[in-house]
């Protein structure tokens, strides 16, 4: 690679959330031809259809504007086919905002294909966007990253690369992985072919992926510190600079880039855990955790983001990356530091267990087999994923206590909910008699003995705007382009809790896992709200009074 050159053709290995959406944005904002390749033909078919595999605000608009398929003529009359979603109305508004605020600066092309070899052969740049989950068996189970898909991608590159290329790993990996991949490729390709490997981690989140990529906080590019490594990093930086300010594009060595990804998610997870730790203390001393975190968040050195008590973090990334960081520390014999990171996931589990125990303790006071309504299955508002969701562990606890369960989520497909529940509800007749997946929240709550809010979908809340406490992460903040709040343009989609209260069985109790309900309003409807981190001054531990004696 004698000189820096413009990237014209890109192959993106992996058509999942990261690969598909990243490729769409690059094609939308540059002049490159981008081909997403995946061995899963069903996934490729979904990307080439009117029903994309991911329901992300603004995604349809961007994909349909640059996608090149044999189906193009289908979309001339109807460029935005309907995708089942509780947020379609708001999504159209998001797409209109995107067109105004982020007009395409390029005329790139986006392709989705199962022809892996051809795409790799033709590419100047290969983006590796395959999943790297935690290992499920053998050494490193639950903590070491499983590189099975990465190794397969590397093999495909080595087999099909006939000219020199840049390979950028966007998958989350442990330190040293990028350098090892470069050595593997060098050892398995001709001497006249140079495959320069970069670390280029992604920092996008479900629910805000489009805005995260259009206006990222930072782009990180790690390379070897050789002349050709630095040149390759500069070439990739030029690609991003077509829509991202140069000041936001950071170059560094491989290890720094790899560690920055793990560290970012681990630190975010810690903020969530810190807020939850304060909620436990608040319950013990009679404080309100929302007041406490609001005060802390107003300190510019701390800030309000992610300082919100609730049912902890879920999804794939926070726990996986935190565990990988812990494993790396243990491999370096840094056990004290490893224990520091371990405490994050431990406290996350403790918070969920405490909440579950409160719900089960209440259920046991009822004199009959109770029906519990669970509102929300996704691991967070705006997501269409149940991975590590608090809903799963809580529903299992309720199931084992003998209760009946009625479930509703505005975005998770019914089949996905049934699959999650089938992990513990294995007796089909018993399952059908005690489990119900409902079409709306009112059906779920009808004749329920207790309601539990497990996901902070904004439509479930009834707090006033002024009731916000912890900044942008709070669900009732003013709308922003990355929000999937279906109610942000008005209160018409908010649940009518008075209607729900009328149809609940006494005693009418709602366990609010995210503090999105106004307890005073609910009290007027005859409903008691059990929130997170809401201490009662009259229940302060006696030993605190003894401090002054």
Short mmCIF file of C-alpha atoms in Angstrom, two decimals:
data_model
loop_
_atom_site.label_atom_id
_atom_site.label_comp_id
_atom_site.label_asym_id
_atom_site.label_seq_id
_atom_site.Cartn_x
_atom_site.Cartn_y
_atom_site.Cartn_z
CA UNK A 1 0.00 0.00 0.00
CA UNK A 2 2.40 2.61 -1.29
CA UNK A 3 0.10 5.60 -0.95
CA UNK A 4 -3.12 6.61 0.69
CA UNK A 5 -6.04 6.01 -1.64
CA UNK A 6 -9.74 6.70 -1.75
CA UNK A 7 -12.02 3.87 -0.73
CA UNK A 8 -14.56 3.11 -3.46
CA UNK A 9 -15.72 -0.42 -2.72
CA UNK A 10 -16.50 -1.81 0.73
CA UNK A 11 -17.44 -5.30 1.88
CA UNK A 12 -19.14 -5.54 5.26
CA UNK A 13 -18.95 -9.03 6.73
CA UNK A 14 -21.97 -9.57 8.98
CA UNK A 15 -25.52 -8.41 8.28
CA UNK A 16 -26.56 -8.01 11.90
CA UNK A 17 -27.46 -4.84 13.77
CA UNK A 18 -23.99 -3.29 13.58
CA UNK A 19 -23.08 -4.41 10.07
CA UNK A 20 -26.31 -3.64 8.29
CA UNK A 21 -26.89 -0.23 9.83
CA UNK A 22 -23.25 0.88 9.59
CA UNK A 23 -23.16 -0.09 5.92
CA UNK A 24 -26.38 1.83 5.24
CA UNK A 25 -25.01 5.03 6.76
CA UNK A 26 -21.69 4.79 4.88
CA UNK A 27 -23.52 4.28 1.57
CA UNK A 28 -25.87 7.15 2.43
CA UNK A 29 -23.13 9.64 3.30
CA UNK A 30 -20.30 8.73 0.89
CA UNK A 31 -19.72 7.80 -2.75
CA UNK A 32 -18.72 4.22 -1.90
CA UNK A 33 -20.42 1.05 -3.06
CA UNK A 34 -21.06 -1.00 0.08
CA UNK A 35 -21.97 -4.69 0.02
CA UNK A 36 -23.19 -6.39 3.19
CA UNK A 37 -22.42 -10.10 3.10
CA UNK A 38 -23.77 -12.80 5.38
CA UNK A 39 -23.98 -16.57 5.14
CA UNK A 40 -27.50 -16.40 6.62
CA UNK A 41 -29.62 -16.15 3.48
CA UNK A 42 -32.77 -15.38 5.48
CA UNK A 43 -31.12 -12.31 6.99
CA UNK A 44 -30.00 -11.10 3.55
CA UNK A 45 -33.52 -11.68 2.22
CA UNK A 46 -34.93 -9.57 5.04
CA UNK A 47 -32.55 -6.70 4.23
CA UNK A 48 -33.63 -6.92 0.58
CA UNK A 49 -37.33 -6.88 1.50
CA UNK A 50 -39.77 -4.26 2.68
CA UNK A 51 -39.61 -5.62 6.24
CA UNK A 52 -36.10 -4.95 7.47
CA UNK A 53 -34.69 -7.23 10.18
CA UNK A 54 -34.34 -4.31 12.65
CA UNK A 55 -36.90 -1.69 13.59
CA UNK A 56 -34.73 1.36 14.20
CA UNK A 57 -35.98 4.98 13.85
CA UNK A 58 -34.91 6.38 10.49
CA UNK A 59 -33.44 3.12 9.19
CA UNK A 60 -36.04 2.40 6.51
CA UNK A 61 -35.71 5.83 4.97
CA UNK A 62 -31.93 5.54 4.64
CA UNK A 63 -31.83 1.93 3.44
CA UNK A 64 -34.51 2.45 0.80
CA UNK A 65 -32.76 5.57 -0.51
CA UNK A 66 -29.47 3.80 -1.32
CA UNK A 67 -30.29 0.11 -1.58
CA UNK A 68 -29.78 -1.56 -4.94
CA UNK A 69 -31.71 -4.80 -5.49
CA UNK A 70 -33.77 -6.54 -8.12
CA UNK A 71 -36.78 -5.33 -6.14
CA UNK A 72 -36.10 -1.63 -6.67
CA UNK A 73 -39.18 -1.12 -8.83
CA UNK A 74 -41.37 -2.39 -6.01
CA UNK A 75 -40.50 0.64 -3.94
CA UNK A 76 -41.11 3.33 -6.55
CA UNK A 77 -44.82 3.55 -5.77
CA UNK A 78 -44.46 2.70 -2.09
CA UNK A 79 -40.97 3.62 -0.88
CA UNK A 80 -41.71 2.86 2.77
CA UNK A 81 -43.59 -0.41 3.16
CA UNK A 82 -45.23 -0.92 6.53
CA UNK A 83 -43.24 -2.63 9.27
CA UNK A 84 -45.14 -3.83 12.31
CA UNK A 85 -44.22 -1.47 15.13
CA UNK A 86 -45.85 0.43 17.92
CA UNK A 87 -43.81 3.44 16.89
CA UNK A 88 -44.55 3.78 13.16
CA UNK A 89 -46.15 7.21 13.54
CA UNK A 90 -43.18 8.62 15.35
CA UNK A 91 -40.71 6.86 13.04
CA UNK A 92 -42.08 8.67 10.00
CA UNK A 93 -41.49 11.92 11.84
CA UNK A 94 -37.94 10.85 12.67
CA UNK A 95 -37.30 10.01 9.03
CA UNK A 96 -38.56 13.40 7.90
CA UNK A 97 -36.27 15.07 10.45
CA UNK A 98 -33.33 13.00 9.17
CA UNK A 99 -33.91 14.10 5.59
CA UNK A 100 -33.94 17.76 6.65
CA UNK A 101 -31.02 17.63 9.07
CA UNK A 102 -28.81 15.03 7.36
CA UNK A 103 -29.22 15.29 3.58
CA UNK A 104 -27.17 12.70 1.78
CA UNK A 105 -23.73 14.06 0.91
CA UNK A 106 -22.83 11.12 -1.30
CA UNK A 107 -24.33 8.94 -3.99
CA UNK A 108 -23.20 5.58 -2.74
CA UNK A 109 -24.83 2.22 -3.28
CA UNK A 110 -25.92 -0.39 -0.75
CA UNK A 111 -26.10 -4.07 -1.63
CA UNK A 112 -26.98 -7.14 0.43
CA UNK A 113 -25.61 -10.46 -0.77
CA UNK A 114 -24.70 -14.01 0.23
CA UNK A 115 -21.88 -14.05 -2.33
CA UNK A 116 -19.08 -13.65 0.20
CA UNK A 117 -16.17 -14.39 -2.12
CA UNK A 118 -17.04 -11.87 -4.82
CA UNK A 119 -17.62 -9.02 -2.37
CA UNK A 120 -14.29 -9.61 -0.62
CA UNK A 121 -12.40 -9.86 -3.90
CA UNK A 122 -13.77 -6.55 -5.18
CA UNK A 123 -13.42 -4.56 -1.94
CA UNK A 124 -10.85 -1.89 -1.09
CA UNK A 125 -12.01 -1.98 2.54
CA UNK A 126 -13.46 -4.89 4.50
CA UNK A 127 -15.47 -4.13 7.65
CA UNK A 128 -15.73 -7.09 10.02
CA UNK A 129 -19.00 -6.75 11.95
CA UNK A 130 -19.61 -10.26 13.24
CA UNK A 131 -20.93 -11.10 16.69
CA UNK A 132 -18.44 -11.87 19.47
CA UNK A 133 -20.65 -13.21 22.30
CA UNK A 134 -19.42 -14.50 25.62
CA UNK A 135 -18.33 -18.13 25.50
CA UNK A 136 -21.03 -20.55 26.64
CA UNK A 137 -18.83 -23.52 27.44
CA UNK A 138 -15.29 -24.65 28.21
CA UNK A 139 -12.53 -22.29 29.38
CA UNK A 140 -13.66 -18.72 29.86
CA UNK A 141 -17.38 -19.55 29.93
CA UNK A 142 -19.42 -16.40 30.57
CA UNK A 143 -16.45 -14.04 30.42
CA UNK A 144 -14.10 -14.80 27.52
CA UNK A 145 -15.28 -13.54 24.13
CA UNK A 146 -16.14 -16.27 21.63
CA UNK A 147 -14.24 -15.50 18.41
CA UNK A 148 -15.75 -18.32 16.35
CA UNK A 149 -17.47 -15.96 13.88
CA UNK A 150 -14.42 -13.70 13.72
CA UNK A 151 -12.18 -16.64 12.83
CA UNK A 152 -14.62 -17.65 10.09
CA UNK A 153 -14.55 -14.11 8.68
CA UNK A 154 -10.75 -14.05 8.74
CA UNK A 155 -10.66 -17.38 6.88
CA UNK A 156 -13.01 -16.00 4.21
CA UNK A 157 -10.82 -12.91 3.77
CA UNK A 158 -7.64 -14.95 3.45
CA UNK A 159 -9.27 -17.27 0.94
CA UNK A 160 -10.75 -14.61 -1.33
CA UNK A 161 -8.43 -11.59 -1.11
CA UNK A 162 -6.43 -11.33 -4.34
CA UNK A 163 -5.19 -7.74 -3.88
CA UNK A 164 -4.02 -5.60 -0.96
CA UNK A 165 -6.81 -4.30 1.26
CA UNK A 166 -7.63 -2.61 4.53
CA UNK A 167 -9.48 -4.78 7.05
CA UNK A 168 -11.24 -2.91 9.87
CA UNK A 169 -12.56 -4.90 12.82
CA UNK A 170 -15.71 -3.29 14.21
CA UNK A 171 -16.57 -6.32 16.36
CA UNK A 172 -15.87 -6.01 20.07
CA UNK A 173 -12.66 -7.87 20.87
CA UNK A 174 -10.14 -8.14 23.68
CA UNK A 175 -6.77 -6.43 23.52
CA UNK A 176 -4.33 -8.12 21.16
CA UNK A 177 -6.99 -9.60 18.87
CA UNK A 178 -6.48 -7.16 15.98
CA UNK A 179 -2.75 -7.78 15.97
CA UNK A 180 -3.33 -11.55 16.00
CA UNK A 181 -5.76 -11.27 13.07
CA UNK A 182 -3.16 -9.35 11.06
CA UNK A 183 -0.59 -12.07 11.72
CA UNK A 184 -3.07 -14.78 10.69
CA UNK A 185 -3.88 -13.00 7.44
CA UNK A 186 -0.21 -12.39 6.65
CA UNK A 187 0.58 -16.05 7.21
CA UNK A 188 -2.25 -17.25 4.97
CA UNK A 189 -2.02 -14.93 1.96
CA UNK A 190 0.51 -14.41 -0.82
CA UNK A 191 3.56 -12.31 -0.03
CA UNK A 192 2.56 -9.73 -2.66
CA UNK A 193 -0.79 -9.12 -0.91
CA UNK A 194 -0.83 -6.79 2.10
CA UNK A 195 -3.88 -6.93 4.35
CA UNK A 196 -3.56 -4.11 6.86
CA UNK A 197 -5.81 -4.70 9.87
CA UNK A 198 -7.29 -1.84 11.89
CA UNK A 199 -9.38 -1.73 15.04
CA UNK A 200 -12.50 0.39 14.45
CA UNK A 201 -14.94 -0.31 17.31
CA UNK A 202 -18.58 0.79 17.09
CA UNK A 203 -20.36 2.88 19.71
CA UNK A 204 -23.99 2.67 18.63
CA UNK A 205 -26.99 1.81 20.80
CA UNK A 206 -30.37 0.30 20.06
CA UNK A 207 -33.01 2.99 19.71
CA UNK A 208 -30.53 5.68 18.64
CA UNK A 209 -28.28 3.86 16.17
CA UNK A 210 -28.94 6.19 13.23
CA UNK A 211 -28.18 9.37 15.13
CA UNK A 212 -25.22 7.65 16.79
CA UNK A 213 -23.73 7.05 13.34
CA UNK A 214 -24.73 10.31 11.69
CA UNK A 215 -23.43 12.44 14.55
CA UNK A 216 -21.09 10.23 16.59
CA UNK A 217 -19.32 11.46 19.71
CA UNK A 218 -16.15 9.89 18.34
CA UNK A 219 -14.78 7.55 15.70
CA UNK A 220 -11.90 5.41 16.97
CA UNK A 221 -9.30 3.91 14.62
CA UNK A 222 -6.48 1.75 15.97
CA UNK A 223 -3.54 0.68 13.86
CA UNK A 224 -0.02 -0.62 14.11
CA UNK A 225 2.44 2.24 14.43
CA UNK A 226 4.21 1.26 11.21
CA UNK A 227 4.13 3.57 8.20
CA UNK A 228 1.64 1.38 6.34
CA UNK A 229 -0.52 1.02 9.46
CA UNK A 230 -0.70 4.78 9.97
CA UNK A 231 -1.43 5.27 6.25
CA UNK A 232 -4.28 2.75 6.39
CA UNK A 233 -5.74 4.53 9.42
CA UNK A 234 -5.57 7.84 7.54
CA UNK A 235 -7.38 6.29 4.56
CA UNK A 236 -10.20 5.04 6.77
CA UNK A 237 -10.31 8.43 8.52
CA UNK A 238 -10.80 10.07 5.11
CA UNK A 239 -13.86 7.90 4.53
CA UNK A 240 -15.47 8.97 7.81
CA UNK A 241 -14.44 12.60 7.29
CA UNK A 242 -16.91 12.84 4.42
CA UNK A 243 -19.58 13.53 7.06
CA UNK A 244 -17.85 13.56 10.46
CA UNK A 245 -15.65 16.43 11.74
CA UNK A 246 -11.95 15.55 11.79
CA UNK A 247 -11.76 16.51 15.46
CA UNK A 248 -14.09 13.61 16.26
CA UNK A 249 -11.91 11.02 14.49
CA UNK A 250 -9.31 9.66 16.88
CA UNK A 251 -6.36 7.51 15.81
CA UNK A 252 -4.26 5.41 18.18
CA UNK A 253 -2.60 2.01 18.46
CA UNK A 254 -4.50 -1.29 18.29
CA UNK A 255 -4.63 -1.98 22.02
CA UNK A 256 -5.86 1.50 22.92
CA UNK A 257 -8.73 1.24 20.44
CA UNK A 258 -9.70 -2.25 21.62
CA UNK A 259 -9.58 -1.29 25.29
CA UNK A 260 -11.52 1.94 24.73
CA UNK A 261 -14.56 -0.03 23.56
CA UNK A 262 -14.58 -2.38 26.54
CA UNK A 263 -13.87 0.48 28.93
CA UNK A 264 -16.67 2.67 27.56
CA UNK A 265 -19.34 0.05 28.13
CA UNK A 266 -17.91 -0.96 31.50
CA UNK A 267 -17.94 2.64 32.72
CA UNK A 268 -21.51 3.16 31.50
CA UNK A 269 -22.55 -0.02 33.28
CA UNK A 270 -20.91 1.29 36.43
CA UNK A 271 -22.95 4.49 36.28
CA UNK A 272 -26.15 2.46 36.16
CA UNK A 273 -24.92 0.32 39.04
CA UNK A 274 -23.87 3.36 41.08
CA UNK A 275 -27.39 4.78 40.81
CA UNK A 276 -28.86 1.44 41.85
CA UNK A 277 -26.48 1.18 44.81
CA UNK A 278 -27.68 4.62 45.91
CA UNK A 279 -31.28 3.44 45.54
CA UNK A 280 -30.64 0.62 48.02
CA UNK A 281 -29.11 3.05 50.49
CA UNK A 282 -32.00 5.47 49.93
CA UNK A 283 -34.53 2.82 50.86
CA UNK A 284 -32.63 2.17 54.07
CA UNK A 285 -32.23 5.77 55.23
CA UNK A 286 -35.53 7.28 54.06
CA UNK A 287 -34.19 9.19 51.05
CA UNK A 288 -35.54 9.48 47.51
CA UNK A 289 -32.94 8.23 45.04
CA UNK A 290 -34.25 10.52 42.29
CA UNK A 291 -33.51 13.56 44.42
CA UNK A 292 -30.06 12.19 45.21
CA UNK A 293 -29.13 11.44 41.59
CA UNK A 294 -30.52 14.79 40.46
CA UNK A 295 -28.22 16.58 42.88
CA UNK A 296 -25.25 14.48 41.78
CA UNK A 297 -26.05 14.92 38.11
CA UNK A 298 -26.05 18.71 38.37
CA UNK A 299 -22.36 18.55 39.19
CA UNK A 300 -20.71 19.14 35.81
CA UNK A 301 -17.94 16.71 36.73
CA UNK A 302 -20.51 13.92 37.09
CA UNK A 303 -23.35 14.83 34.75
CA UNK A 304 -26.84 13.29 34.63
CA UNK A 305 -26.44 10.70 31.88
CA UNK A 306 -27.12 7.09 32.90
CA UNK A 307 -27.53 8.12 36.56
CA UNK A 308 -30.94 6.53 36.85
CA UNK A 309 -32.03 3.91 39.33
CA UNK A 310 -34.11 1.05 38.02
CA UNK A 311 -33.86 -2.63 37.21
CA UNK A 312 -30.30 -2.44 36.00
CA UNK A 313 -28.73 -2.88 32.61
CA UNK A 314 -29.55 -5.57 30.09
CA UNK A 315 -28.80 -6.26 26.45
CA UNK A 316 -25.75 -7.96 25.02
CA UNK A 317 -23.04 -5.36 25.40
CA UNK A 318 -22.70 -4.06 28.96
CA UNK A 319 -22.46 -7.39 30.72
CA UNK A 320 -20.42 -9.06 27.97
CA UNK A 321 -17.86 -6.27 27.74
CA UNK A 322 -17.62 -5.85 31.49
CA UNK A 323 -17.00 -9.59 31.87
CA UNK A 324 -14.38 -9.50 29.12
CA UNK A 325 -12.58 -6.68 30.92
CA UNK A 326 -12.65 -8.67 34.15
CA UNK A 327 -11.29 -11.76 32.38
CA UNK A 328 -8.49 -9.73 30.83
CA UNK A 329 -7.50 -8.42 34.25
CA UNK A 330 -7.38 -11.92 35.70
CA UNK A 331 -5.23 -13.06 32.78
CA UNK A 332 -2.83 -10.24 33.72
CA UNK A 333 -2.97 -11.39 37.37
CA UNK A 334 -4.67 -8.10 38.34
CA UNK A 335 -7.21 -9.77 40.60
CA UNK A 336 -8.06 -6.74 42.74
CA UNK A 337 -8.88 -4.74 39.62
CA UNK A 338 -10.80 -7.71 38.22
CA UNK A 339 -12.91 -7.79 41.39
CA UNK A 340 -13.62 -4.11 40.87
CA UNK A 341 -15.24 -4.85 37.49
CA UNK A 342 -16.93 -7.99 38.83
CA UNK A 343 -18.75 -5.87 41.42
CA UNK A 344 -20.63 -4.10 38.61
CA UNK A 345 -22.35 -7.22 37.34
CA UNK A 346 -22.83 -8.52 40.89
CA UNK A 347 -24.65 -5.35 41.97
CA UNK A 348 -26.74 -5.46 38.81
CA UNK A 349 -27.92 -8.96 39.75
CA UNK A 350 -28.52 -7.90 43.36
CA UNK A 351 -30.76 -5.02 42.28
CA UNK A 352 -32.93 -7.30 40.18
CA UNK A 353 -33.07 -9.95 42.89
CA UNK A 354 -34.18 -7.40 45.50
CA UNK A 355 -36.99 -6.19 43.26
CA UNK A 356 -38.06 -9.74 42.44
CA UNK A 357 -38.14 -10.66 46.13
CA UNK A 358 -40.38 -7.67 46.86
CA UNK A 359 -42.82 -8.75 44.15
CA UNK A 360 -42.85 -12.38 45.31
CA UNK A 361 -43.28 -11.35 48.97
CA UNK A 362 -46.36 -9.36 47.96
CA UNK A 363 -47.76 -12.25 45.90
CA UNK A 364 -47.49 -14.57 48.90
CA UNK A 365 -49.78 -12.30 50.92
CA UNK A 366 -52.64 -12.88 48.48
CA UNK A 367 -55.20 -15.53 49.40
CA UNK A 368 -55.65 -16.93 45.90
CA UNK A 369 -53.65 -17.76 42.78
CA UNK A 370 -52.77 -14.26 41.58
CA UNK A 371 -52.58 -12.87 38.07
CA UNK A 372 -49.56 -10.63 37.56
CA UNK A 373 -49.44 -8.24 34.63
CA UNK A 374 -45.93 -7.58 33.31
CA UNK A 375 -45.61 -4.44 31.21
CA UNK A 376 -42.50 -4.47 29.07
CA UNK A 377 -40.22 -7.27 27.87
CA UNK A 378 -37.42 -5.40 26.06
CA UNK A 379 -34.20 -4.85 28.00
CA UNK A 380 -34.68 -1.10 27.61
CA UNK A 381 -37.03 1.41 26.03
CA UNK A 382 -36.45 1.67 22.29
CA UNK A 383 -35.00 -1.83 21.94
CA UNK A 384 -36.50 -4.83 20.17
CA UNK A 385 -34.32 -7.31 22.05
CA UNK A 386 -34.95 -9.34 25.22
CA UNK A 387 -31.31 -10.29 25.87
CA UNK A 388 -30.57 -10.12 29.61
CA UNK A 389 -33.89 -8.35 30.19
CA UNK A 390 -35.11 -8.07 33.79
CA UNK A 391 -38.46 -9.31 32.46
CA UNK A 392 -37.05 -12.81 31.97
CA UNK A 393 -35.73 -13.37 35.49
CA UNK A 394 -38.77 -11.75 37.10
CA UNK A 395 -41.29 -13.75 35.07
CA UNK A 396 -39.46 -16.95 36.01
CA UNK A 397 -39.68 -16.07 39.71
CA UNK A 398 -43.40 -15.36 39.42
CA UNK A 399 -43.92 -18.58 37.48
CA UNK A 400 -42.18 -20.67 40.12
CA UNK A 401 -44.25 -18.99 42.84
CA UNK A 402 -47.38 -20.37 41.20
CA UNK A 403 -48.78 -17.13 39.80
CA UNK A 404 -50.42 -16.52 36.44
CA UNK A 405 -48.71 -14.10 34.08
CA UNK A 406 -50.15 -11.71 31.50
CA UNK A 407 -47.54 -9.94 29.36
CA UNK A 408 -47.51 -6.98 26.99
CA UNK A 409 -44.71 -5.16 25.15
CA UNK A 410 -45.35 -2.55 22.44
CA UNK A 411 -42.45 -3.63 20.24
CA UNK A 412 -41.27 -7.18 20.98
CA UNK A 413 -42.89 -9.74 18.63
CA UNK A 414 -45.19 -12.22 20.36
CA UNK A 415 -43.13 -15.19 19.14
CA UNK A 416 -40.01 -13.75 20.80
CA UNK A 417 -41.86 -13.41 24.11
CA UNK A 418 -43.06 -17.00 23.97
CA UNK A 419 -39.54 -18.21 23.21
CA UNK A 420 -38.20 -16.34 26.24
CA UNK A 421 -40.90 -17.75 28.50
CA UNK A 422 -40.38 -21.28 27.21
CA UNK A 423 -37.00 -21.35 28.92
CA UNK A 424 -38.75 -22.19 32.18
CA UNK A 425 -42.40 -22.83 31.20
CA UNK A 426 -41.82 -26.25 29.64
CA UNK A 427 -45.14 -27.94 30.47
CA UNK A 428 -47.36 -26.94 27.54
CA UNK A 429 -50.81 -27.42 29.20
CA UNK A 430 -49.62 -25.59 32.31
CA UNK A 431 -48.05 -22.92 30.13
CA UNK A 432 -51.27 -22.28 28.21
CA UNK A 433 -53.30 -22.05 31.40
CA UNK A 434 -50.94 -19.71 33.26
CA UNK A 435 -49.33 -17.57 30.57
CA UNK A 436 -50.90 -15.05 28.24
CA UNK A 437 -49.21 -12.71 25.75
CA UNK A 438 -51.60 -9.81 25.25
CA UNK A 439 -52.22 -7.43 22.35
CA UNK A 440 -52.32 -4.34 24.57
CA UNK A 441 -51.68 -3.18 28.12
CA UNK A 442 -55.35 -3.00 29.03
CA UNK A 443 -55.90 -6.68 28.25
CA UNK A 444 -52.83 -7.59 30.30
CA UNK A 445 -53.94 -5.54 33.31
CA UNK A 446 -57.63 -6.54 33.21
CA UNK A 447 -58.44 -8.33 36.48
CA UNK A 448 -54.77 -8.35 37.43
CA UNK A 449 -53.95 -8.57 41.13
CA UNK A 450 -50.63 -6.80 40.64
CA UNK A 451 -48.99 -4.89 37.79
CA UNK A 452 -45.22 -4.79 37.33
CA UNK A 453 -43.48 -2.32 35.00
CA UNK A 454 -40.34 -4.03 33.74
CA UNK A 455 -39.43 -1.80 30.76
CA UNK A 456 -39.56 2.00 30.82
CA UNK A 457 -41.64 2.48 27.68
CA UNK A 458 -42.81 6.10 27.82
CA UNK A 459 -46.43 5.15 27.12
CA UNK A 460 -46.51 3.29 30.45
CA UNK A 461 -45.62 6.40 32.47
CA UNK A 462 -47.89 9.17 33.74
CA UNK A 463 -45.46 11.61 35.33
CA UNK A 464 -45.54 15.25 34.31
CA UNK A 465 -42.67 16.73 32.30
CA UNK A 466 -41.48 18.65 35.36
CA UNK A 467 -41.19 15.38 37.28
CA UNK A 468 -38.00 14.41 35.47
CA UNK A 469 -35.06 13.84 37.71
CA UNK A 470 -31.98 12.57 36.00
CA UNK A 471 -31.57 14.25 32.65
CA UNK A 472 -31.60 12.81 29.12
CA UNK A 473 -31.80 9.18 30.17
CA UNK A 474 -35.18 9.70 31.88
CA UNK A 475 -38.05 8.48 29.74
CA UNK A 476 -40.13 11.66 29.97
CA UNK A 477 -37.48 14.04 28.73
CA UNK A 478 -38.25 16.27 25.72
CA UNK A 479 -38.08 14.34 22.46
CA UNK A 480 -34.88 14.11 20.44
CA UNK A 481 -34.08 12.65 17.01
CA UNK A 482 -32.91 9.38 18.55
CA UNK A 483 -35.95 8.87 20.75
CA UNK A 484 -38.46 6.14 20.08
CA UNK A 485 -40.97 7.66 22.43
CA UNK A 486 -44.28 7.10 20.67
CA UNK A 487 -45.97 9.66 22.88
CA UNK A 488 -43.60 12.59 22.53
CA UNK A 489 -45.94 14.48 20.22
CA UNK A 490 -48.79 14.29 22.68
CA UNK A 491 -50.30 12.31 25.52
CA UNK A 492 -52.84 10.42 23.39
CA UNK A 493 -50.79 7.21 23.50
CA UNK A 494 -50.22 7.29 27.25
CA UNK A 495 -51.95 4.56 29.20
CA UNK A 496 -55.14 5.53 30.99
CA UNK A 497 -54.20 4.35 34.44
CA UNK A 498 -57.56 5.30 35.88
CA UNK A 499 -59.15 2.84 33.45
CA UNK A 500 -56.61 0.18 34.44
CA UNK A 501 -57.18 0.82 38.15
CA UNK A 502 -60.93 0.29 37.82
CA UNK A 503 -60.39 -3.18 36.37
CA UNK A 504 -57.65 -4.36 38.75
CA UNK A 505 -58.37 -6.71 41.63
CA UNK A 506 -57.70 -5.41 45.16
CA UNK A 507 -55.31 -4.82 46.71
CA UNK A 508 -54.33 -2.65 43.75
CA UNK A 509 -50.53 -2.52 43.68
CA UNK A 510 -48.14 -1.52 40.89
CA UNK A 511 -44.44 -2.31 41.20
CA UNK A 512 -42.76 0.41 39.16
CA UNK A 513 -39.29 -0.81 38.23
CA UNK A 514 -38.30 2.50 36.61
CA UNK A 515 -40.09 5.20 38.65
CA UNK A 516 -42.14 6.36 35.67
CA UNK A 517 -45.45 6.61 37.54
CA UNK A 518 -46.68 9.52 39.65
CA UNK A 519 -47.53 7.90 43.00
CA UNK A 520 -49.86 10.75 43.96
CA UNK A 521 -51.92 10.40 40.78
CA UNK A 522 -52.02 6.65 41.26
CA UNK A 523 -53.10 7.03 44.86
CA UNK A 524 -56.07 9.09 43.64
CA UNK A 525 -57.04 6.07 41.50
CA UNK A 526 -56.83 3.81 44.53
CA UNK A 527 -53.53 2.23 43.50
CA UNK A 528 -50.40 1.92 45.61
CA UNK A 529 -47.08 2.32 43.78
CA UNK A 530 -43.95 0.51 44.91
CA UNK A 531 -40.98 2.21 43.26
CA UNK A 532 -37.21 1.96 43.30
CA UNK A 533 -35.14 3.83 45.90
CA UNK A 534 -38.14 5.44 47.57
CA UNK A 535 -37.30 5.36 51.26
CA UNK A 536 -39.80 6.18 54.01
CA UNK A 537 -38.37 8.47 56.73
CA UNK A 538 -40.50 6.72 59.37
CA UNK A 539 -38.81 3.42 58.52
CA UNK A 540 -35.23 4.63 59.06
CA UNK A 541 -33.11 2.02 60.77
CA UNK A 542 -32.91 2.62 64.53
CA UNK A 543 -29.13 2.45 64.53
CA UNK A 544 -29.03 5.72 62.61
CA UNK A 545 -30.66 7.51 65.53
CA UNK A 546 -28.11 5.89 67.82
CA UNK A 547 -25.35 7.78 65.99
CA UNK A 548 -26.30 10.92 67.93
CA UNK A 549 -26.56 9.26 71.31
#
